[in-house]
């Protein structure tokens, strides 16, 4: 027996109905996140905002720790979020967040700001231009949670502001992590820099994790985090666990592509003028006074290594 609409949502109200229905079932395995008490290394939270490089960094983190532990990569999984679990969807997926992981340190996915994450851990954050995020977020929902073409780019604005399960709005997230850019427990850069400078990003991530790897293993992780490699294995990065839950509880076939890894990246120029104006206005009101940067390009120029 299924709940919800029995199909993908066609508007915001229906989307909310399906999301509520996904949570209405009897759980048997769910256990929330708890910091470790066994004296092991601090946990790692990969906590970029939605559509800002989270999946690439989950893959980089997992392959890096596996390469260090075993000398090889690891693609023996159905969903990268089984390797680096997401507490905000764990109840929906009946997932045990305390289950053993394949290598140290433990890693977890998040879209949260610092203030709502456990203190005393380590944090990896990649930032992205908000207009690119907007286009990518819409592509992500279109044809997966929403029927293809159901919401235009203009109509998508309320979902963009939400930031995904457990998340926050884009600007709250950016400002929270901006204030921590010099903290030793935080690795903060932009998604574009990380994607274009993978060897350097792998080295920075290894330093944060206190992992020593050889040039050969670094090259392996670099290859396994290319857009081409991840797109060729995109079924591992397309929310297989969420798709299974949607099929079981909503009657929506698990045959859609959540488009987390696109063959071609999103273009900020696709943002409608009215939406672009709202994003610019929020940046000027919230980000400019704190950072001194009039737009994302200026902020990235200060943040990214030369």
CSV table of C-alpha atoms in Angstrom, one decimal:
chain,number,residue,atom,x,y,z
A,1,UNK,CA,0.0,0.0,0.0
A,2,UNK,CA,1.3,3.4,-0.9
A,3,UNK,CA,0.8,6.8,0.6
A,4,UNK,CA,0.9,10.3,-1.0
A,5,UNK,CA,-0.2,11.0,-4.5
A,6,UNK,CA,1.0,7.9,-6.2
A,7,UNK,CA,2.9,10.1,-8.7
A,8,UNK,CA,5.4,12.9,-8.8
A,9,UNK,CA,4.2,16.3,-7.5
A,10,UNK,CA,2.9,18.9,-10.0
A,11,UNK,CA,3.0,21.9,-7.6
A,12,UNK,CA,4.5,23.0,-4.3
A,13,UNK,CA,1.5,21.8,-2.3
A,14,UNK,CA,1.7,18.3,-3.8
A,15,UNK,CA,5.4,18.2,-3.2
A,16,UNK,CA,4.8,18.9,0.5
A,17,UNK,CA,2.1,16.1,0.6
A,18,UNK,CA,4.5,13.6,-0.9
A,19,UNK,CA,7.3,14.6,1.5
A,20,UNK,CA,5.0,14.2,4.5
A,21,UNK,CA,3.9,10.8,3.2
A,22,UNK,CA,7.5,9.6,2.9
A,23,UNK,CA,7.9,9.9,6.6
A,24,UNK,CA,4.7,8.1,7.6
A,25,UNK,CA,5.8,4.5,8.3
A,26,UNK,CA,6.9,2.3,11.2
A,27,UNK,CA,10.7,2.4,11.6
A,28,UNK,CA,12.8,-0.5,12.7
A,29,UNK,CA,16.4,0.5,12.1
A,30,UNK,CA,16.6,4.3,12.4
A,31,UNK,CA,19.2,5.6,14.9
A,32,UNK,CA,20.2,9.3,14.8
A,33,UNK,CA,23.8,10.6,14.6
A,34,UNK,CA,25.8,10.5,17.8
A,35,UNK,CA,29.4,11.7,18.2
A,36,UNK,CA,31.8,8.8,18.8
A,37,UNK,CA,32.9,8.0,22.3
A,38,UNK,CA,35.6,5.4,21.5
A,39,UNK,CA,38.5,7.8,21.2
A,40,UNK,CA,38.7,7.6,17.5
A,41,UNK,CA,39.3,10.6,15.2
A,42,UNK,CA,36.8,13.4,15.0
A,43,UNK,CA,33.9,12.9,12.5
A,44,UNK,CA,33.9,14.8,9.2
A,45,UNK,CA,30.8,16.7,8.0
A,46,UNK,CA,30.7,17.4,4.3
A,47,UNK,CA,28.3,20.2,4.6
A,48,UNK,CA,28.1,22.3,1.4
A,49,UNK,CA,24.8,23.9,0.6
A,50,UNK,CA,22.5,22.1,-1.8
A,51,UNK,CA,23.9,21.7,-5.3
A,52,UNK,CA,27.2,23.2,-4.3
A,53,UNK,CA,29.6,20.2,-4.7
A,54,UNK,CA,28.4,18.0,-1.8
A,55,UNK,CA,28.4,14.8,-4.0
A,56,UNK,CA,31.8,15.4,-5.4
A,57,UNK,CA,33.2,16.0,-2.0
A,58,UNK,CA,31.5,12.8,-0.6
A,59,UNK,CA,33.2,10.9,-3.3
A,60,UNK,CA,36.6,12.5,-2.8
A,61,UNK,CA,36.4,12.0,1.0
A,62,UNK,CA,35.4,8.3,0.7
A,63,UNK,CA,37.9,7.5,-2.0
A,64,UNK,CA,40.7,9.3,-0.1
A,65,UNK,CA,40.1,7.4,3.1
A,66,UNK,CA,39.7,4.1,1.3
A,67,UNK,CA,42.8,4.6,-0.8
A,68,UNK,CA,44.8,5.4,2.4
A,69,UNK,CA,43.3,2.3,4.2
A,70,UNK,CA,43.4,-0.3,1.4
A,71,UNK,CA,45.6,1.1,-1.4
A,72,UNK,CA,42.6,1.1,-3.7
A,73,UNK,CA,39.4,3.0,-4.5
A,74,UNK,CA,35.9,1.7,-3.6
A,75,UNK,CA,32.8,1.8,-5.9
A,76,UNK,CA,31.1,-1.2,-4.2
A,77,UNK,CA,28.0,0.7,-3.1
A,78,UNK,CA,24.6,1.6,-4.5
A,79,UNK,CA,24.5,5.1,-3.0
A,80,UNK,CA,27.3,7.4,-1.9
A,81,UNK,CA,25.1,8.5,0.9
A,82,UNK,CA,25.3,5.0,2.3
A,83,UNK,CA,29.0,5.6,2.7
A,84,UNK,CA,28.7,9.1,4.1
A,85,UNK,CA,25.2,9.1,5.6
A,86,UNK,CA,22.8,12.1,5.9
A,87,UNK,CA,21.2,12.5,9.3
A,88,UNK,CA,18.4,14.7,7.9
A,89,UNK,CA,17.1,11.9,5.7
A,90,UNK,CA,18.0,9.0,8.0
A,91,UNK,CA,14.5,8.8,9.7
A,92,UNK,CA,12.9,8.9,6.2
A,93,UNK,CA,15.2,6.1,5.1
A,94,UNK,CA,15.0,4.1,8.3
A,95,UNK,CA,18.8,4.3,8.4
A,96,UNK,CA,21.2,3.7,11.3
A,97,UNK,CA,23.5,6.6,11.5
A,98,UNK,CA,25.7,4.8,14.0
A,99,UNK,CA,26.5,1.8,11.8
A,100,UNK,CA,30.2,1.1,11.2
A,101,UNK,CA,31.8,2.7,8.2
A,102,UNK,CA,34.4,1.1,5.9
A,103,UNK,CA,37.3,3.3,6.9
A,104,UNK,CA,38.4,6.1,9.2
A,105,UNK,CA,37.5,8.8,9.8
A,106,UNK,CA,33.7,8.5,9.8
A,107,UNK,CA,32.1,10.9,7.3
A,108,UNK,CA,28.6,12.4,7.1
A,109,UNK,CA,26.7,14.5,4.6
A,110,UNK,CA,24.9,17.7,5.6
A,111,UNK,CA,23.6,21.0,4.2
A,112,UNK,CA,23.6,22.8,7.5
A,113,UNK,CA,25.3,25.9,8.8
A,114,UNK,CA,27.9,25.5,11.5
A,115,UNK,CA,25.7,26.4,14.4
A,116,UNK,CA,23.4,23.4,13.9
A,117,UNK,CA,26.1,20.8,13.6
A,118,UNK,CA,27.9,19.0,16.4
A,119,UNK,CA,30.8,21.0,17.7
A,120,UNK,CA,34.3,19.5,17.9
A,121,UNK,CA,34.3,17.7,14.6
A,122,UNK,CA,35.8,18.6,11.2
A,123,UNK,CA,33.9,20.3,8.4
A,124,UNK,CA,34.3,20.4,4.6
A,125,UNK,CA,32.4,23.1,2.7
A,126,UNK,CA,32.5,24.1,-0.9
A,127,UNK,CA,30.6,27.3,-1.9
A,128,UNK,CA,28.9,28.0,-5.3
A,129,UNK,CA,27.5,31.0,-7.1
A,130,UNK,CA,23.9,31.2,-5.9
A,131,UNK,CA,22.6,31.6,-9.5
A,132,UNK,CA,24.4,28.4,-10.6
A,133,UNK,CA,22.9,26.7,-7.5
A,134,UNK,CA,19.4,27.9,-8.5
A,135,UNK,CA,19.6,26.4,-12.0
A,136,UNK,CA,21.2,23.1,-10.7
A,137,UNK,CA,18.6,22.8,-7.9
A,138,UNK,CA,15.8,23.2,-10.4
A,139,UNK,CA,17.4,20.6,-12.7
A,140,UNK,CA,17.7,18.3,-9.8
A,141,UNK,CA,14.0,18.4,-8.9
A,142,UNK,CA,12.6,18.5,-12.4
A,143,UNK,CA,11.5,15.1,-13.4
A,144,UNK,CA,12.4,13.5,-10.1
A,145,UNK,CA,10.4,14.9,-7.1
A,146,UNK,CA,8.4,17.0,-9.6
A,147,UNK,CA,6.8,16.0,-12.8
A,148,UNK,CA,9.0,17.2,-15.7
A,149,UNK,CA,8.1,20.8,-16.5
A,150,UNK,CA,5.7,21.1,-13.6
A,151,UNK,CA,7.4,24.1,-12.1
A,152,UNK,CA,9.1,26.8,-14.1
A,153,UNK,CA,12.3,28.4,-13.0
A,154,UNK,CA,10.3,31.4,-11.8
A,155,UNK,CA,8.0,29.2,-9.7
A,156,UNK,CA,10.8,27.3,-8.1
A,157,UNK,CA,11.9,30.2,-5.9
A,158,UNK,CA,10.2,28.8,-2.6
A,159,UNK,CA,12.0,25.5,-3.0
A,160,UNK,CA,15.3,27.2,-3.5
A,161,UNK,CA,14.9,29.2,-0.3
A,162,UNK,CA,14.3,26.0,1.6
A,163,UNK,CA,17.8,24.5,1.0
A,164,UNK,CA,16.9,20.8,1.1
A,165,UNK,CA,16.1,18.5,4.0
A,166,UNK,CA,17.5,19.8,7.2
A,167,UNK,CA,19.2,22.7,5.5
A,168,UNK,CA,18.9,26.4,5.7
A,169,UNK,CA,18.7,29.3,3.2
A,170,UNK,CA,21.7,29.9,1.0
A,171,UNK,CA,22.7,33.1,2.6
A,172,UNK,CA,22.6,31.8,6.2
A,173,UNK,CA,24.8,28.9,5.2
A,174,UNK,CA,27.3,31.0,3.3
A,175,UNK,CA,27.7,33.6,6.2
A,176,UNK,CA,28.0,30.9,8.8
A,177,UNK,CA,30.9,29.2,7.1
A,178,UNK,CA,32.5,32.4,5.9
A,179,UNK,CA,33.1,33.4,9.6
A,180,UNK,CA,34.9,30.0,10.1
A,181,UNK,CA,37.2,30.3,7.0
A,182,UNK,CA,40.3,30.5,9.1
A,183,UNK,CA,39.5,27.8,11.6
A,184,UNK,CA,41.8,24.7,11.6
A,185,UNK,CA,38.8,22.3,11.8
A,186,UNK,CA,37.2,23.8,8.6
A,187,UNK,CA,38.2,23.4,5.0
A,188,UNK,CA,36.3,26.1,3.0
A,189,UNK,CA,36.7,26.8,-0.7
A,190,UNK,CA,34.5,27.1,-3.8
A,191,UNK,CA,33.1,24.2,-5.7
A,192,UNK,CA,34.5,25.6,-9.0
A,193,UNK,CA,38.1,25.8,-7.5
A,194,UNK,CA,37.8,22.3,-6.0
A,195,UNK,CA,36.6,20.8,-9.3
A,196,UNK,CA,39.3,22.6,-11.4
A,197,UNK,CA,42.1,21.9,-8.9
A,198,UNK,CA,41.4,18.4,-7.8
A,199,UNK,CA,45.1,17.4,-6.9
A,200,UNK,CA,45.4,20.5,-4.7
A,201,UNK,CA,41.9,19.9,-3.2
A,202,UNK,CA,42.8,16.3,-2.5
A,203,UNK,CA,46.0,17.4,-0.7
A,204,UNK,CA,44.1,20.0,1.4
A,205,UNK,CA,41.5,17.4,2.3
A,206,UNK,CA,44.2,14.8,3.2
A,207,UNK,CA,45.8,17.4,5.5
A,208,UNK,CA,42.5,18.1,7.2
A,209,UNK,CA,42.0,14.4,7.8
A,210,UNK,CA,45.6,13.9,8.8
A,211,UNK,CA,46.0,11.2,6.1
A,212,UNK,CA,49.2,10.6,4.3
A,213,UNK,CA,48.9,9.4,0.7
A,214,UNK,CA,51.3,8.7,-2.1
A,215,UNK,CA,51.2,10.5,-5.5
A,216,UNK,CA,49.9,7.3,-7.0
A,217,UNK,CA,46.9,7.2,-4.6
A,218,UNK,CA,46.3,10.9,-5.0
A,219,UNK,CA,46.1,10.3,-8.8
A,220,UNK,CA,43.6,7.5,-8.2
A,221,UNK,CA,41.4,9.7,-6.2
A,222,UNK,CA,41.7,12.5,-8.8
A,223,UNK,CA,40.6,10.1,-11.5
A,224,UNK,CA,37.6,8.9,-9.5
A,225,UNK,CA,36.3,12.4,-8.9
A,226,UNK,CA,36.3,13.6,-12.4
A,227,UNK,CA,32.9,14.6,-13.9
A,228,UNK,CA,33.5,11.9,-16.6
A,229,UNK,CA,34.1,9.1,-14.1
A,230,UNK,CA,31.2,10.1,-11.8
A,231,UNK,CA,28.8,10.5,-14.7
A,232,UNK,CA,29.8,7.1,-16.0
A,233,UNK,CA,28.9,5.7,-12.6
A,234,UNK,CA,26.0,8.2,-12.0
A,235,UNK,CA,23.7,5.4,-10.6
A,236,UNK,CA,25.9,5.5,-7.4
A,237,UNK,CA,25.3,9.2,-7.0
A,238,UNK,CA,21.5,9.5,-7.8
A,239,UNK,CA,19.9,9.0,-4.4
A,240,UNK,CA,19.2,5.3,-4.8
A,241,UNK,CA,18.0,5.0,-1.2
A,242,UNK,CA,15.5,7.9,-1.6
A,243,UNK,CA,14.3,6.5,-4.9
A,244,UNK,CA,13.7,3.2,-3.3
A,245,UNK,CA,11.7,4.8,-0.5
A,246,UNK,CA,9.7,6.9,-3.1
A,247,UNK,CA,8.8,3.7,-5.0
A,248,UNK,CA,7.9,1.7,-1.9
A,249,UNK,CA,5.9,4.4,-0.1
A,250,UNK,CA,4.7,6.7,-2.9
A,251,UNK,CA,4.4,4.3,-5.8
A,252,UNK,CA,6.8,6.4,-7.9
A,253,UNK,CA,9.0,4.1,-10.0
A,254,UNK,CA,12.7,4.2,-9.0
A,255,UNK,CA,13.7,4.7,-12.6
A,256,UNK,CA,14.3,8.5,-12.7
A,257,UNK,CA,17.6,10.3,-12.8
A,258,UNK,CA,18.0,12.8,-9.9
A,259,UNK,CA,20.7,14.4,-12.1
A,260,UNK,CA,23.2,14.9,-9.3
A,261,UNK,CA,26.1,14.3,-11.8
A,262,UNK,CA,25.3,16.1,-15.0
A,263,UNK,CA,27.4,15.6,-18.2
A,264,UNK,CA,27.5,19.4,-18.4
A,265,UNK,CA,27.4,21.9,-15.5
A,266,UNK,CA,24.6,24.4,-14.9
A,267,UNK,CA,24.7,27.9,-16.3
A,268,UNK,CA,23.8,30.9,-14.2
A,269,UNK,CA,22.7,32.8,-17.3
A,270,UNK,CA,19.6,30.6,-17.3
A,271,UNK,CA,18.2,32.3,-14.2
A,272,UNK,CA,15.2,34.4,-15.1
A,273,UNK,CA,15.8,38.2,-14.6
A,274,UNK,CA,13.2,38.5,-11.9
A,275,UNK,CA,14.9,35.7,-9.9
A,276,UNK,CA,18.3,37.1,-10.5
A,277,UNK,CA,17.2,40.5,-9.1
A,278,UNK,CA,15.9,38.8,-5.9
A,279,UNK,CA,19.2,36.9,-5.4
A,280,UNK,CA,21.2,40.1,-6.0
A,281,UNK,CA,19.0,42.0,-3.6
A,282,UNK,CA,19.5,39.4,-0.9
A,283,UNK,CA,23.2,39.4,-1.5
A,284,UNK,CA,23.5,43.1,-1.2
A,285,UNK,CA,21.4,43.1,2.0
A,286,UNK,CA,23.0,40.2,3.8
A,287,UNK,CA,26.3,39.2,2.4
A,288,UNK,CA,27.9,42.5,1.3
A,289,UNK,CA,27.8,44.2,4.7
A,290,UNK,CA,29.5,41.1,6.3
A,291,UNK,CA,32.1,40.1,3.7
A,292,UNK,CA,32.7,43.4,1.8
A,293,UNK,CA,32.2,41.6,-1.5
A,294,UNK,CA,29.6,42.8,-3.9
A,295,UNK,CA,29.1,39.4,-5.6
A,296,UNK,CA,30.1,35.8,-5.5
A,297,UNK,CA,33.0,36.3,-7.9
A,298,UNK,CA,34.7,38.8,-5.6
A,299,UNK,CA,34.1,36.6,-2.6
A,300,UNK,CA,35.7,33.6,-4.4
A,301,UNK,CA,38.7,35.7,-5.4
A,302,UNK,CA,39.5,36.2,-1.8
A,303,UNK,CA,38.7,32.7,-0.6
A,304,UNK,CA,40.3,30.5,-3.2
A,305,UNK,CA,44.1,29.8,-3.2
A,306,UNK,CA,46.0,31.4,-6.1
